[in-house]
mmCIF file of C-alpha atoms in Angstrom:
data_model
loop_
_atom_site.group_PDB
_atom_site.id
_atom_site.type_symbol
_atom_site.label_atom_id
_atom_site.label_comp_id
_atom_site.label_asym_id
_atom_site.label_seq_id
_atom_site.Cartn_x
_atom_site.Cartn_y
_atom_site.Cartn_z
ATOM 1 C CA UNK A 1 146.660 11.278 72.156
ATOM 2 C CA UNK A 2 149.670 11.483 70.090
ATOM 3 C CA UNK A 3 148.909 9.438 66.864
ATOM 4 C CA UNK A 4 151.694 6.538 66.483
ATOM 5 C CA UNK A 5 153.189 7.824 69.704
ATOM 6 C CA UNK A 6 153.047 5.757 73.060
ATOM 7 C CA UNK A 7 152.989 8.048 76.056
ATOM 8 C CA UNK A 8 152.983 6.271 79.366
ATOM 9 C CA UNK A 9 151.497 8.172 82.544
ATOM 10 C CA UNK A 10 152.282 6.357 86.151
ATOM 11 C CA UNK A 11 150.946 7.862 89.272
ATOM 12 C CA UNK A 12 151.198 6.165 92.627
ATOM 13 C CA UNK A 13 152.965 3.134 92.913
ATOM 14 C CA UNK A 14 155.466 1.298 93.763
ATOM 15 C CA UNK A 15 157.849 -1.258 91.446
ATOM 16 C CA UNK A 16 156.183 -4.297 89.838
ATOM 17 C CA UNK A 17 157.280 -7.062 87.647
ATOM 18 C CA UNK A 18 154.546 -5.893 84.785
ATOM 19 C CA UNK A 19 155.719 -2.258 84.861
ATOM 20 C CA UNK A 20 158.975 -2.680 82.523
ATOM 21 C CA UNK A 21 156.085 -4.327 80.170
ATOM 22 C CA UNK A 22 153.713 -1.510 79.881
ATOM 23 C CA UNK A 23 156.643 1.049 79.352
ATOM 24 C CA UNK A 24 157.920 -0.849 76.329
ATOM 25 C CA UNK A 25 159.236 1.248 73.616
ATOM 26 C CA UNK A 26 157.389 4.122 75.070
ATOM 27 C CA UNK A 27 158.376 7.114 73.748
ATOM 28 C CA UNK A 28 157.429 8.710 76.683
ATOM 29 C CA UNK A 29 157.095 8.212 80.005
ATOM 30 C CA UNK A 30 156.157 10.562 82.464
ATOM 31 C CA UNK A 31 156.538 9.105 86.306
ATOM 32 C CA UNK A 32 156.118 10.321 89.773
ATOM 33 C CA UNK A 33 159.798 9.234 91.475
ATOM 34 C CA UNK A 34 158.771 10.638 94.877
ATOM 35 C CA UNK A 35 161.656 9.457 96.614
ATOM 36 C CA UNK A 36 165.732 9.026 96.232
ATOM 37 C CA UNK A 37 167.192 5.548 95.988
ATOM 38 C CA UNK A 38 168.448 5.037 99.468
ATOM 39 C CA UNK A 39 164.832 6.101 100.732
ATOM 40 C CA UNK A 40 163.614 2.876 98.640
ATOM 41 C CA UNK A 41 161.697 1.635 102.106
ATOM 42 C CA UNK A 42 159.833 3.980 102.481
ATOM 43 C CA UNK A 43 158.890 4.222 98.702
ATOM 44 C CA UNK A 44 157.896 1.102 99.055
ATOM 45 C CA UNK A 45 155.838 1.264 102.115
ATOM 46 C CA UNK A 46 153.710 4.296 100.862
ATOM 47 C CA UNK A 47 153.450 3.258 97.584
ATOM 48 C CA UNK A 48 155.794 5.438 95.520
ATOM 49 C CA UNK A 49 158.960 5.081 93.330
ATOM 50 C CA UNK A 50 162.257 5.910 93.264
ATOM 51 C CA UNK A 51 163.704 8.143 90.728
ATOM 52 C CA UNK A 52 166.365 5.416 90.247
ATOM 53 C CA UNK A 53 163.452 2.369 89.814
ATOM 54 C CA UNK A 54 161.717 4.494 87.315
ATOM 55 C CA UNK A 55 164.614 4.861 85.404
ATOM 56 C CA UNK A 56 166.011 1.286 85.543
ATOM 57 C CA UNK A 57 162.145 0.450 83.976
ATOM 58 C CA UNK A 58 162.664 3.327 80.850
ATOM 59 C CA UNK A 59 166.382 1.753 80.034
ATOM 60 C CA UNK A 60 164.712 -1.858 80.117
ATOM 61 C CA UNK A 61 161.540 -0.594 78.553
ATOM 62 C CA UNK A 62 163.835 1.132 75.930
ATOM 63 C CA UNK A 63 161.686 3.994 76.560
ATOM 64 C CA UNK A 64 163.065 7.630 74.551
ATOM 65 C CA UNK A 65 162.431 9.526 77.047
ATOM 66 C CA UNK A 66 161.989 10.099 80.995
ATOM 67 C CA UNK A 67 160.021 13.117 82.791
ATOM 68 C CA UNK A 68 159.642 13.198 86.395
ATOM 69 C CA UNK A 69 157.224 14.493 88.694
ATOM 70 C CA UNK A 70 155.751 13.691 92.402
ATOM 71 C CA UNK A 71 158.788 15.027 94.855
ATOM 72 C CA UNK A 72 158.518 14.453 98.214
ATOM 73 C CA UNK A 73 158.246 17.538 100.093
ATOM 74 C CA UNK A 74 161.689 16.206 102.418
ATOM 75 C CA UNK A 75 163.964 17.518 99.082
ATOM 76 C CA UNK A 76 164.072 21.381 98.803
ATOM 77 C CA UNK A 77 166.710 20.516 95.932
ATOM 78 C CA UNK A 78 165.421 18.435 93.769
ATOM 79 C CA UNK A 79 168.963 17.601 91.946
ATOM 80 C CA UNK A 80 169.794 14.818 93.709
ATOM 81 C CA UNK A 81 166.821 12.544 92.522
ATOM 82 C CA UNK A 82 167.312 14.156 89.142
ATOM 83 C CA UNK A 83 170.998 12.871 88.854
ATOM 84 C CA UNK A 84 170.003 9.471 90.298
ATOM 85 C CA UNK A 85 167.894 8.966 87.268
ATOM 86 C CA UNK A 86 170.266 10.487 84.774
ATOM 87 C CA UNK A 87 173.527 8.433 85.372
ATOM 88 C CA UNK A 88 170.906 5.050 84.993
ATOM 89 C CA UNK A 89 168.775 6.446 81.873
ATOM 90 C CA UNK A 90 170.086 10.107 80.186
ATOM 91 C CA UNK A 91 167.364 11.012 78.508
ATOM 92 C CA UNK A 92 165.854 11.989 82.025
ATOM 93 C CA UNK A 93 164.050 15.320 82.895
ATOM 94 C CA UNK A 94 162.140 17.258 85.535
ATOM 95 C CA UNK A 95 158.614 18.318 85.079
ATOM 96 C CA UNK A 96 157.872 22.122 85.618
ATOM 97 C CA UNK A 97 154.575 24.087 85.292
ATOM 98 C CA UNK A 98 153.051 24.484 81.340
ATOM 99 C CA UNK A 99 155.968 22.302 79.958
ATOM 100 C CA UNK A 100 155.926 21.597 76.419
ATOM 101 C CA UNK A 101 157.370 18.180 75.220
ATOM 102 C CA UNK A 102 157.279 18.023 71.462
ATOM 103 C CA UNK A 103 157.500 14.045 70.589
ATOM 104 C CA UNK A 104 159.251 13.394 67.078
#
């Protein structure tokens, strides 16, 4: 816990109509985005997101900031899902092992 900080975690799942809701004003949120956008069937059929949803949800939330985790195994390069989520929401970043986000 992060005192007067809101730090949203989502794990599994696919796009509802609540999400956008519990990311509001987040000042983090930290989302698996296991697939790209034009894989968004098969997101939805296994129960996953697309970096592109997740970052549609953070600019509507108006969220500060985006990290994502949760890559399909298919992408050796993860850059592509990356960018996806950039051009929709900037403030958009990949998670790496021991990363340190300092909220301010």
């Amino acid at each position: 816990m992060v005192a007067g900080k809101k730090i949203v975690y989502i794990s599994d799942t696919k796009f509802f109509e609540g999400l956008v809701e519990i990311c509001k004003d987040a000042d983090l949120i930290i989302s698996e985005s296991c697939y790209c956008e034009s894989e968004g069937v098969l997101a939805e059929e296994y129960y996953h997101l697309t970096a592109s949803q997740i970052a549609r949800v953070a600019k509507e939330a108006g969220a500060k900031q985006l990290i994502l985790f949760h890559f399909s195994q298919r992408y050796k390069d993860i850059s592509k899902l990356i960018k996806e989520a950039v051009e929709i929401f900037p403030n958009t970043k990949a998670a790496y092992d021991f990363m340190r986000i300092v909220l301010k």
